[in-house]
Short mmCIF file of C-alpha atoms in Angstrom, two decimals:
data_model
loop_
_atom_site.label_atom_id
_atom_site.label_comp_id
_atom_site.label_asym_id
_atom_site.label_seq_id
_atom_site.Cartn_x
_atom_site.Cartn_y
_atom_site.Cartn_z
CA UNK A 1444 0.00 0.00 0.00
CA UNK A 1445 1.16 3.83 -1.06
CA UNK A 1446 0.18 5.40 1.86
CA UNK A 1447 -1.53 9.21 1.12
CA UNK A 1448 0.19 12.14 2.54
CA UNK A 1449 -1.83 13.99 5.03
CA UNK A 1450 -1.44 16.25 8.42
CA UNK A 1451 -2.99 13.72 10.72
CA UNK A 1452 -3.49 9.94 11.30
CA UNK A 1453 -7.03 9.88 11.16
CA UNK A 1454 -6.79 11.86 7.93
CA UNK A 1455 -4.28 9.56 6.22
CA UNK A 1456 -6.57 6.11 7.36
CA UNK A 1457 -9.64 8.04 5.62
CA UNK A 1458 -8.32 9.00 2.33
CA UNK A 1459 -5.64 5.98 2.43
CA UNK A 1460 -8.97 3.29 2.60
CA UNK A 1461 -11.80 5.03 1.91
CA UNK A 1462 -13.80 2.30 -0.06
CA UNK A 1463 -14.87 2.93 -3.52
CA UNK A 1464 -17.54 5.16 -4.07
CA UNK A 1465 -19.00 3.37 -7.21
CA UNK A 1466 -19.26 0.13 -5.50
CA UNK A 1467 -21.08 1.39 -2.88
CA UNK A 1468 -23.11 3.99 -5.03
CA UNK A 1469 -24.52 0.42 -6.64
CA UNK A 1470 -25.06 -1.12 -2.80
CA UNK A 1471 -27.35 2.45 -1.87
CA UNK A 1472 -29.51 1.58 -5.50
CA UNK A 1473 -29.96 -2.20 -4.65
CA UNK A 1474 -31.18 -1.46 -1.13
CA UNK A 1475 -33.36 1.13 -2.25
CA UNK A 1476 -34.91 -0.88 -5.27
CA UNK A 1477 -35.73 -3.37 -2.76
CA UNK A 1478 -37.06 -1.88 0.51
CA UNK A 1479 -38.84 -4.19 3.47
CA UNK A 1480 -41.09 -3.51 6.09
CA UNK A 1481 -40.16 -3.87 9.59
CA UNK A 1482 -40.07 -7.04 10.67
CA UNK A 1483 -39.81 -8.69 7.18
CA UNK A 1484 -36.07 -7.56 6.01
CA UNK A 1485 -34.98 -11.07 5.24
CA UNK A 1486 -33.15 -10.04 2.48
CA UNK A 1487 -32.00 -6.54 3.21
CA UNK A 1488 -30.66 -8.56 6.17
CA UNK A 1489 -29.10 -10.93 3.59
CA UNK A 1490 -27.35 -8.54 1.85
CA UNK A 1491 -25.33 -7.01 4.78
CA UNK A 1492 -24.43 -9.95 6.34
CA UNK A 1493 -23.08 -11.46 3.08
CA UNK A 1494 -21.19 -8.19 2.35
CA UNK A 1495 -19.75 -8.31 6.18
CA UNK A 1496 -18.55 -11.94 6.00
CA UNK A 1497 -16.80 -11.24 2.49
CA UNK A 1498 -14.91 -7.86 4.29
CA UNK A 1499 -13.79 -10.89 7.09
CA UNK A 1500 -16.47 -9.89 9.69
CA UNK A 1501 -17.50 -12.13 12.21
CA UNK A 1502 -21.19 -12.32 11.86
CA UNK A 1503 -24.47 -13.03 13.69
CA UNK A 1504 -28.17 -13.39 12.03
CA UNK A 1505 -31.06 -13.30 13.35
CA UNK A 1506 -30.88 -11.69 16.37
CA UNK A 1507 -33.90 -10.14 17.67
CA UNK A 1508 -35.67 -10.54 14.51
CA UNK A 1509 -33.86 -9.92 11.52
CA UNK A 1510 -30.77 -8.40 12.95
CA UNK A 1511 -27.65 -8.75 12.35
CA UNK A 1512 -23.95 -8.12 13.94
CA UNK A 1513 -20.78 -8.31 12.61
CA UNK A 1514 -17.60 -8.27 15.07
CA UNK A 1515 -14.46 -7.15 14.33
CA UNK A 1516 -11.91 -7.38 16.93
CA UNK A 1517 -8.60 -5.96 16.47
CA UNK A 1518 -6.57 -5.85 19.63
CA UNK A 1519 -6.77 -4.13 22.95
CA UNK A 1520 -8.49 -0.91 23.01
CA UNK A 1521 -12.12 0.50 23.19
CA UNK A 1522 -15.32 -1.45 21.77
CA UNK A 1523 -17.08 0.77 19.34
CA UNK A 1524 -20.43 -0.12 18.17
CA UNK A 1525 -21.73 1.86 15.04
CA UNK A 1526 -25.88 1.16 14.41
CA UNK A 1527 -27.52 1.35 11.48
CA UNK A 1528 -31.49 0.51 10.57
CA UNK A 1529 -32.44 -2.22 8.30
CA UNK A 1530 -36.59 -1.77 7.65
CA UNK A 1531 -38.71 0.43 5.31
CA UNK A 1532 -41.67 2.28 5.33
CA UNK A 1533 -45.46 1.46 3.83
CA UNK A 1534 -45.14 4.53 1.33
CA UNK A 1535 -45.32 3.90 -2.31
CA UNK A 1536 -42.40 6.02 -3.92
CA UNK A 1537 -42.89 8.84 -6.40
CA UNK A 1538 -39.84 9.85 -7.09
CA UNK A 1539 -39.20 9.68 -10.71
CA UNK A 1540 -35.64 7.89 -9.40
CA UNK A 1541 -34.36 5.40 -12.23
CA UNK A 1542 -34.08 3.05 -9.19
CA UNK A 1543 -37.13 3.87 -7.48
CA UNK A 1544 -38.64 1.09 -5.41
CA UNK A 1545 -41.59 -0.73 -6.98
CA UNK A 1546 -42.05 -2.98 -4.10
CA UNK A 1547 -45.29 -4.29 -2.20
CA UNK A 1548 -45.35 -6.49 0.77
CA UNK A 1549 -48.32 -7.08 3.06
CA UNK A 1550 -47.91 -5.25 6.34
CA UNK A 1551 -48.71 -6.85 10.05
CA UNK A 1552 -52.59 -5.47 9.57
CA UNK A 1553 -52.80 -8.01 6.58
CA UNK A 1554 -52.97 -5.18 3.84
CA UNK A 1555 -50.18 -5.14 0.77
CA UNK A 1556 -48.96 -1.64 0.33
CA UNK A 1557 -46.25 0.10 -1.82
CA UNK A 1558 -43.21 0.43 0.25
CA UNK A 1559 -39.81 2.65 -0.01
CA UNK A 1560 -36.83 3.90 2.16
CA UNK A 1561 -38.26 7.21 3.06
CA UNK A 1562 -36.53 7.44 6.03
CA UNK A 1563 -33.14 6.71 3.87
CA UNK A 1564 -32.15 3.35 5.85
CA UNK A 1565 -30.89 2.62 2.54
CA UNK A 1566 -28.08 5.13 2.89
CA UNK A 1567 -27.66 4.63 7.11
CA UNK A 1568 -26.95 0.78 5.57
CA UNK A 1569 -24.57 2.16 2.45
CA UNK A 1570 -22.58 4.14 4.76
CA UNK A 1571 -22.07 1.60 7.39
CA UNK A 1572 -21.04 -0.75 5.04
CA UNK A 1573 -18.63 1.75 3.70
CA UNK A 1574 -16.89 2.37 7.02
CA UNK A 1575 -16.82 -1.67 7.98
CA UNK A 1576 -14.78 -1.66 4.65
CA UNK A 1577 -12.43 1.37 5.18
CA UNK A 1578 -12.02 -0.02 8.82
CA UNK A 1579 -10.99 -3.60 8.11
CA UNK A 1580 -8.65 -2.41 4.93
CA UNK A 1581 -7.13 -0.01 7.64
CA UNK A 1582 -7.13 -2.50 11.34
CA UNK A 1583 -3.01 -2.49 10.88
CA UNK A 1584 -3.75 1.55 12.04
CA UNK A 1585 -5.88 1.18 14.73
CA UNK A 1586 -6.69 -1.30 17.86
CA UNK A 1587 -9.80 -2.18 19.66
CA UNK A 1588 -12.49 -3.85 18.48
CA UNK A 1589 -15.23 -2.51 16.09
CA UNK A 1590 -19.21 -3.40 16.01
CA UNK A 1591 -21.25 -3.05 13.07
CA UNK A 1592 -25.16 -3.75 13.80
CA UNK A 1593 -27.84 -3.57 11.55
CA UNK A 1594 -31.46 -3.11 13.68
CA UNK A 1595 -34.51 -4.17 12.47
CA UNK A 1596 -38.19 -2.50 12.92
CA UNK A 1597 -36.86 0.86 13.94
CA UNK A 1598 -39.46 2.35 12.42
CA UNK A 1599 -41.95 1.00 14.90
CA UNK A 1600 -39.28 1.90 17.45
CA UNK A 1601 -39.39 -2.23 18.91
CA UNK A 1602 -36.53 -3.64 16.76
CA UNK A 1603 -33.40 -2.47 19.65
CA UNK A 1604 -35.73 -3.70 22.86
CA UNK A 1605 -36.38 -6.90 20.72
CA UNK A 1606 -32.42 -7.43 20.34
CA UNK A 1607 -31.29 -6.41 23.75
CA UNK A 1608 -34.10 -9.09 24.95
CA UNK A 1609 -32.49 -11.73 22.29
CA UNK A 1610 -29.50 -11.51 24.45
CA UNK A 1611 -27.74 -8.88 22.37
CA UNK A 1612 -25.02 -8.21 24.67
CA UNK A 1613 -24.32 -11.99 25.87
CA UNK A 1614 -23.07 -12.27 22.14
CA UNK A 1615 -21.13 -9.07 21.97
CA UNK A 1616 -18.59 -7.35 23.93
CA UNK A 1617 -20.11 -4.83 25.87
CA UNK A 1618 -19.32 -1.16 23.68
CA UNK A 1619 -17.13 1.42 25.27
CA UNK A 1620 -19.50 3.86 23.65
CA UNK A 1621 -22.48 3.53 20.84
CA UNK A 1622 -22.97 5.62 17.80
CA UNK A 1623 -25.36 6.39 14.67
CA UNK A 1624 -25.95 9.15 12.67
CA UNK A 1625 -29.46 10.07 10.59
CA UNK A 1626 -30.15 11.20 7.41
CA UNK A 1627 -32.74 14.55 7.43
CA UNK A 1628 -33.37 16.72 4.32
CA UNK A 1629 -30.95 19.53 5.01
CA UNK A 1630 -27.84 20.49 2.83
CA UNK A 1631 -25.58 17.18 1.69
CA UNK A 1632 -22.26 17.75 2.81
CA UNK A 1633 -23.20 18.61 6.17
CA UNK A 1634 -22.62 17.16 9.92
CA UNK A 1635 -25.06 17.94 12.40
CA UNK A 1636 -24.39 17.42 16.20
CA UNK A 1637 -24.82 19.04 19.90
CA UNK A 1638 -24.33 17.23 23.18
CA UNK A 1639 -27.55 16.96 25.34
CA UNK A 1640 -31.19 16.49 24.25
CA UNK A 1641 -31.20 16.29 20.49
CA UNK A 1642 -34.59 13.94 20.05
CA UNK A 1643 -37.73 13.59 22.03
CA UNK A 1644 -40.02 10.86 24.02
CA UNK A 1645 -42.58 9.23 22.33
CA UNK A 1646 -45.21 7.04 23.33
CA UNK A 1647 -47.88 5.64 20.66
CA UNK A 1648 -51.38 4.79 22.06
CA UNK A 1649 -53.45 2.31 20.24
CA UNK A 1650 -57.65 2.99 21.03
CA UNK A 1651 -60.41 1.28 20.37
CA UNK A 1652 -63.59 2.70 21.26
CA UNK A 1653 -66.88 1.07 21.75
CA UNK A 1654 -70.40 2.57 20.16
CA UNK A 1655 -73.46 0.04 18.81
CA UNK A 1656 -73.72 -1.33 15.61
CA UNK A 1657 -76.78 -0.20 13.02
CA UNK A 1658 -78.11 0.01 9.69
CA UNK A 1659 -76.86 3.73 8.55
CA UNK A 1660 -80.35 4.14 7.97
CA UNK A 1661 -81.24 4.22 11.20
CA UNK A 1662 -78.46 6.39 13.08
CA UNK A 1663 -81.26 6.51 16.26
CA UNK A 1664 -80.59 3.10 16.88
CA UNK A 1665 -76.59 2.93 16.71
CA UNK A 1666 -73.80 4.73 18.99
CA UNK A 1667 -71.66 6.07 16.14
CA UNK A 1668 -67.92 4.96 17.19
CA UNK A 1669 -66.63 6.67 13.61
CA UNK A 1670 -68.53 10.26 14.90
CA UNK A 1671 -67.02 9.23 18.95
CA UNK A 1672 -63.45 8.85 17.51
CA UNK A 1673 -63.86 12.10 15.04
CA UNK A 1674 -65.08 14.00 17.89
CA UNK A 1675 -62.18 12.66 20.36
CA UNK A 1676 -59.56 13.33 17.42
CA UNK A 1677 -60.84 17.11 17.13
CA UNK A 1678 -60.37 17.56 20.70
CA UNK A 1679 -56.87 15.97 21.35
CA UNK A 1680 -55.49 19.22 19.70
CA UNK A 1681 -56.89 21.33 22.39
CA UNK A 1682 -54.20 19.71 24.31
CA UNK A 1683 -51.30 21.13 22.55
CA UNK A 1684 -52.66 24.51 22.14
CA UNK A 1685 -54.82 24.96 25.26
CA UNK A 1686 -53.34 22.65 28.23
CA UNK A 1687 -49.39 23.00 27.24
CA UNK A 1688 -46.89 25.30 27.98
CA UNK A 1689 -45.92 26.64 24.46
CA UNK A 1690 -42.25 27.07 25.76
CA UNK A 1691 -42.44 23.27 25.92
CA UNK A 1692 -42.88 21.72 22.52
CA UNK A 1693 -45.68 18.83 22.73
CA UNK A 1694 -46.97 16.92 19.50
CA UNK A 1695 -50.01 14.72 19.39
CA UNK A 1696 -50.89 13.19 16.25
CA UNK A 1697 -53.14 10.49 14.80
CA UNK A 1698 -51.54 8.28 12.14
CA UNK A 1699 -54.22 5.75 11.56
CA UNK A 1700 -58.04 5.75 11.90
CA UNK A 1701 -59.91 1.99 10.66
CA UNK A 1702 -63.67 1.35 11.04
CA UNK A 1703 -66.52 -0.70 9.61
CA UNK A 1704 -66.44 -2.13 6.43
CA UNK A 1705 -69.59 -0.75 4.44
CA UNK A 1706 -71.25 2.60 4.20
CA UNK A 1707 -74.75 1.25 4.98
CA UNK A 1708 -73.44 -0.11 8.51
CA UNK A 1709 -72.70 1.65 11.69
CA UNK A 1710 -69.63 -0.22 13.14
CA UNK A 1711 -69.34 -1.55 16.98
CA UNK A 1712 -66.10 -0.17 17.40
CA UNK A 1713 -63.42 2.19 16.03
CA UNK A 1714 -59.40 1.79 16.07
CA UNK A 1715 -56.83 4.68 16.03
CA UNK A 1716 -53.77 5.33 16.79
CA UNK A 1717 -52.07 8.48 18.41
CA UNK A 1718 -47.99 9.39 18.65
CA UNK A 1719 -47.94 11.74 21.85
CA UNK A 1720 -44.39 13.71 21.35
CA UNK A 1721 -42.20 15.99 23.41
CA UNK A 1722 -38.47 16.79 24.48
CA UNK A 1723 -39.10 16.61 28.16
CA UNK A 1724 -40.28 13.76 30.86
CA UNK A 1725 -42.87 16.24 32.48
CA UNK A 1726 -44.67 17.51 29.43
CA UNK A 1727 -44.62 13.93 28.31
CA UNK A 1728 -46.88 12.60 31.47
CA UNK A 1729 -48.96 15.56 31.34
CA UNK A 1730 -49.75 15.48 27.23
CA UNK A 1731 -50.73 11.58 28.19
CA UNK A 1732 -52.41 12.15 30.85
CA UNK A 1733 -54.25 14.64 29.37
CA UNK A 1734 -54.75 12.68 26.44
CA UNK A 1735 -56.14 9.59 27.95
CA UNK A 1736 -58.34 12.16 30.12
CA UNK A 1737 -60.25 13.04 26.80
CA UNK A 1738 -60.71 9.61 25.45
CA UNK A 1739 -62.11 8.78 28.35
CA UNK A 1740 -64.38 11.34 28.74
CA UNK A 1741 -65.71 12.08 24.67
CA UNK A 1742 -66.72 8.00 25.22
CA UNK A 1743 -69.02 8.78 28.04
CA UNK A 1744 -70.45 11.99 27.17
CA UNK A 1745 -71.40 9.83 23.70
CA UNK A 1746 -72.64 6.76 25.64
CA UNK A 1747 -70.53 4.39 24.73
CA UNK A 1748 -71.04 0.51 25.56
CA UNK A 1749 -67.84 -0.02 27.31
CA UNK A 1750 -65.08 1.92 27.96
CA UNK A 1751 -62.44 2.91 25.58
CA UNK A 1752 -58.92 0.25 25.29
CA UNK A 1753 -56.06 2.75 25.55
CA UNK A 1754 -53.18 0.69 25.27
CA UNK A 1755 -49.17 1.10 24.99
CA UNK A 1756 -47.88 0.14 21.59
CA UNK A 1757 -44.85 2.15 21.94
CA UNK A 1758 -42.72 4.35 24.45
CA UNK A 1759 -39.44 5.54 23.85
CA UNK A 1760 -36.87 7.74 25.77
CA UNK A 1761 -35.60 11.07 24.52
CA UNK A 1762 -31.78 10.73 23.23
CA UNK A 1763 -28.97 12.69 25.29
CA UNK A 1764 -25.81 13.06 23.44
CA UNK A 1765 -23.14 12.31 25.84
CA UNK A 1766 -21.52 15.35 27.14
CA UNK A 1767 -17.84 13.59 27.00
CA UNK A 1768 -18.00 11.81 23.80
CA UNK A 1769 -19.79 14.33 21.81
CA UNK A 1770 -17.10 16.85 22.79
CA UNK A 1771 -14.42 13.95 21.79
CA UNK A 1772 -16.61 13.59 18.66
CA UNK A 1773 -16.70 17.32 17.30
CA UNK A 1774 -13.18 17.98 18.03
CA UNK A 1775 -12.91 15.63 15.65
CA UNK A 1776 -14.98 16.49 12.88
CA UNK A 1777 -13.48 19.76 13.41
CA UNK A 1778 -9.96 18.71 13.28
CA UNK A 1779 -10.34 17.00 9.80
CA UNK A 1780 -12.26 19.83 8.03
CA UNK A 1781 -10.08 22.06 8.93
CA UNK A 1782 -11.07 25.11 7.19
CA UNK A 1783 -14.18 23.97 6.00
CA UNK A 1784 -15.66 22.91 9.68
CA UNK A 1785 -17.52 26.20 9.65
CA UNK A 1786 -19.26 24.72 6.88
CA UNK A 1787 -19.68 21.15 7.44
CA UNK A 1788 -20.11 21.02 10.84
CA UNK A 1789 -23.07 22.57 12.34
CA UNK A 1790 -25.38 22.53 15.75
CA UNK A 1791 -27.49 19.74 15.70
CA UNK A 1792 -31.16 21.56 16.42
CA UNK A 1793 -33.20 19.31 18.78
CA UNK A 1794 -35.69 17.75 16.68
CA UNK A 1795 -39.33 16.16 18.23
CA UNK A 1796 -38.85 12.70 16.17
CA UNK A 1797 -37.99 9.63 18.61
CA UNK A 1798 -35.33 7.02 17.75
CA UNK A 1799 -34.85 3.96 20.05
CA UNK A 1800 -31.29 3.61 19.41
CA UNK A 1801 -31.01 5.05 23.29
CA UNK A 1802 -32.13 1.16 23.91
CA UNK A 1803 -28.73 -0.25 22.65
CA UNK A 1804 -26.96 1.90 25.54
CA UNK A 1805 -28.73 0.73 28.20
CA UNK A 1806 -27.44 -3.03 28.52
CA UNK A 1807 -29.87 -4.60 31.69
CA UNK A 1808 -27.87 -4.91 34.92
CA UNK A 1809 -24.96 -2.67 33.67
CA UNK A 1810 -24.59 1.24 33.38
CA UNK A 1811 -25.28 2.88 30.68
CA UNK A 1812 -23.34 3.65 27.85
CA UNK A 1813 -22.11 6.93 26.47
CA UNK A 1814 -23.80 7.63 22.78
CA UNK A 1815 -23.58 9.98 20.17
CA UNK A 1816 -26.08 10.60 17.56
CA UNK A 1817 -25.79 13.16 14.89
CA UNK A 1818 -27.35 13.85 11.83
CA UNK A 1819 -26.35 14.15 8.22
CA UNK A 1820 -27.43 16.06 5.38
CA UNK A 1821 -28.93 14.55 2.15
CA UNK A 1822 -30.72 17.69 -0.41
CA UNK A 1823 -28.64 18.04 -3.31
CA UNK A 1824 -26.91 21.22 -2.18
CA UNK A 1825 -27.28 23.39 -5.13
CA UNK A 1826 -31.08 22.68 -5.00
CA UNK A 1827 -31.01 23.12 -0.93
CA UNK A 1828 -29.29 27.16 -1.70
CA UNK A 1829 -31.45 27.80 -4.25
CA UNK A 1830 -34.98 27.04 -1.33
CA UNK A 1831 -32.77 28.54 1.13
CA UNK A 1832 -32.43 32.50 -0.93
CA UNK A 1833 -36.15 32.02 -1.83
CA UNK A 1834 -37.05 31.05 1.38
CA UNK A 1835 -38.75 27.79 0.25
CA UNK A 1836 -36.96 25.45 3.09
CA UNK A 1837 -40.44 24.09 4.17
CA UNK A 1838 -41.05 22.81 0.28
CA UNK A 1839 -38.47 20.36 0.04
CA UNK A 1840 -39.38 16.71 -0.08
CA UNK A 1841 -39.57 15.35 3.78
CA UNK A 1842 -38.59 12.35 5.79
CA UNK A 1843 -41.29 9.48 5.82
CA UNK A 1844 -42.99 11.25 2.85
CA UNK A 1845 -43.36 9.35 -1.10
CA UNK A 1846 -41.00 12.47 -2.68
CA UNK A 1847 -37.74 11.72 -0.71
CA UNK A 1848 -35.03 11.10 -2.13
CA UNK A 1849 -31.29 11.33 -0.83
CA UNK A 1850 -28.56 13.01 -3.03
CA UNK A 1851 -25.99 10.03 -3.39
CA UNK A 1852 -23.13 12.15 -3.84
CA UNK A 1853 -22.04 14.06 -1.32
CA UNK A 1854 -24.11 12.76 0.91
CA UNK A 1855 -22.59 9.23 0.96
CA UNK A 1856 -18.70 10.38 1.08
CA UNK A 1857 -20.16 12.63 4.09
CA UNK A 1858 -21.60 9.85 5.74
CA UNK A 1859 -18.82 6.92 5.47
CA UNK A 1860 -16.42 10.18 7.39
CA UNK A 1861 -18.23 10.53 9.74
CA UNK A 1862 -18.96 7.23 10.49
CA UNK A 1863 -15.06 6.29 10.47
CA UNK A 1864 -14.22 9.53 12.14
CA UNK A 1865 -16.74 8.81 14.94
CA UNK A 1866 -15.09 5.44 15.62
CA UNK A 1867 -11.41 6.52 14.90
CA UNK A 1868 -12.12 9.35 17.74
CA UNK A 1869 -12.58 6.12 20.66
CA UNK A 1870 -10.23 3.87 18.91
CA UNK A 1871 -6.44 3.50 19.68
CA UNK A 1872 -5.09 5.17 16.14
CA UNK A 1873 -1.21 4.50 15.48
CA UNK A 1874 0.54 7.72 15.27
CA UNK A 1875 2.96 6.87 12.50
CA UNK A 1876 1.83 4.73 9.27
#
């Protein structure tokens, strides 16, 4: 090997190794031609576990689901464990992309819908896979030992509590520190991170609420669950605006209403299900309190038969960069950009999303582990100026939606960095190559 020159070690292991772009440029277009839903990546997880056990990984499969873990140990040192998502979302893409995904799968409700990475798992993978490469070309420069994982069902926010209950970390090392980064539709190019609170709680209610069944002729005879749940939906936004402290940022949103199954019949019951959102612990209790309040309450002002099922489907803790390791991480970043870290590396605004990557830090019967999570840009940047002078930020296409669609290039390049420069910052790097 002609090793590069270069002003610093973690520099010269970058640009020395960095895998090629092409290669993995095809990898990002084969996972997103062939998205899966959560809980069904069977070949997504394929796919990465080949890949790692070609690059000399040691892998496991199947590990709370559909995950998988490849090991790389490497000497004595720190253990660094670098996450990325595996699953898809029910969206069918409208893109336009050459290699837009035409995929349909049945979801868990029994319906087949269009799916697509719109939360661009496809590039978390790509970029992982990237850095496992750079990193095992490069293990003569640094010691330790180096975790890939690939989590299944993020999106519904169970796949890290179904691994960790698998018996995740009887089959790893346990990690010095865990990191992941997410892709959001600012400028590509850019590295976004801040030590603290960056994302918010979450927990997702599933209802079902109880009226009495009746031709639609004869609306006298029926309690109307479809009118109970419209009426309880309407209110629940009187919590935000009405019972919250606006200095406290509180979301409450319903993503999926199902009842009856003709128009001539009043149903016996309606299903929703709300996402009650906020950055801190006691707006959280008070939005769900206040949420469950109104259920309660709309079903027996309308009469119901029985009272309403409010059950958990989902809670998830806020994320709080480490203090320590984010400050390790951004000296960094700032380190190798040099003169362009004004540019590339930014302040990571909190954002009210939830991600329950927190989980894989919190390893039952031990103490925690320090994290870092960080975003990265992926808007073509000449397209993300142009909506930035015209003040047209809001219009471009957003996370989770059936228009988004990562820039490749820089976006992946910007993503493999600062995947290797987030575990080359807790590995032992060998000051002359």
């Amino acid at each position: 090997m002609r090793f590069c020159l270069a002003p610093d070690t973690r520099r010269k292991i970058i640009e020395c190794f960095f895998p090629d772009p092409d290669e993995h440029a095809a990898i990002y277009k084969d996972l997103h031609q062939h998205p899966e839903l959560p809980c069904q990546e069977q070949r997504t997880a394929s796919v990465v576990a080949s890949r790692l056990e070609t690059l000399g990984f040691s892998v496991q499969r199947h590990i709370g689901g559909h995950g998988v873990v490849g090991l790389l140990p490497n000497g004595p040192g720190a253990t660094v464990l670098l996450r990325s998502e595996l699953d898809a979302l029910p969206i069918s893409e409208a893109t336009g992309l050459p290699y837009a995904s035409k995929a349909e799968q049945v979801d868990a409700d029994g319906i087949k819908k269009g799916v697509m990475h719109a939360c661009a798992h496809d590039m978390h993978m790509t970029c992982l896979l990237g850095v496992a490469a750079l990193l095992h070309s490069a293990r003569a420069l640094w010691s330790g030992t180096l975790i890939v994982l690939f989590q299944p069902n993020e999106e519904r926010l169970l796949g890290a509590k179904a691994m960790v209950e698998d018996g995740l970390f009887g089959k790893i090392p346990l990690p010095s520190v865990c990191l992941a980064q997410h892709c959001v539709p600012t400028k590509s190019g850019t590295i976004a991170v801040k030590p603290g609170r960056v994302l918010g709680f979450l927990d997702s209610l599933a209802v079902r609420v109880y009226g009495r069944g009746a031709h639609g002729a004869t609306p006298q005879l029926a309690i109307d669950p479809i009118v109970l749940a419209a009426s309880i939906l309407t209110r629940l936004q009187m919590v935000v605006g009405r019972e919250m402290d606006p200095k406290d940022p509180v979301v409450v949103g319903c993503g999926v209403i199902r009842a009856g199954t003709d128009a001539s019949i009043i149903p016996d019951f309606a299903d929703f299900t709300l996402d009650v959102r906020s950055f801190s612990e006691t707006a959280q209790k008070a939005a769900r309190a206040a949420v469950e309040r109104i259920i309660r309450k709309e079903c027996e002002a309308s009469g119901a038969t029985r009272a309403p099922r409010i059950e958990t489907a989902v809670s998830s803790p806020a994320i709080d960069n480490d203090v320590i390791a984010t400050a390790r991480f951004t000296r960094t970043l700032q380190a190798y950009y040099g003169s362009r870290a004004a540019e590339v590396v930014q302040e990571m605004p909190p954002d009210i999303v939830a991600d329950d990557f927190v989980l894989l830090a919190l390893p039952p019967g031990k103490e925690p582990i320090p994290y870092v999570y960080w975003n990265i840009g992926v808007t073509d940047p000449e397209t993300w100026e142009k909506a930035n002078r015209e003040g047209k930020l809001w219009d471009l296409p957003p996370t989770h939606s059936a228009t988004y669609a990562p820039v490749i290039e820089p976006t992946l390049r910007t993503g493999i960095e600062a995947l290797a420069l987030s575990a080359l910052t807790f590995l032992d790097v060998n000051s002359e190559i």
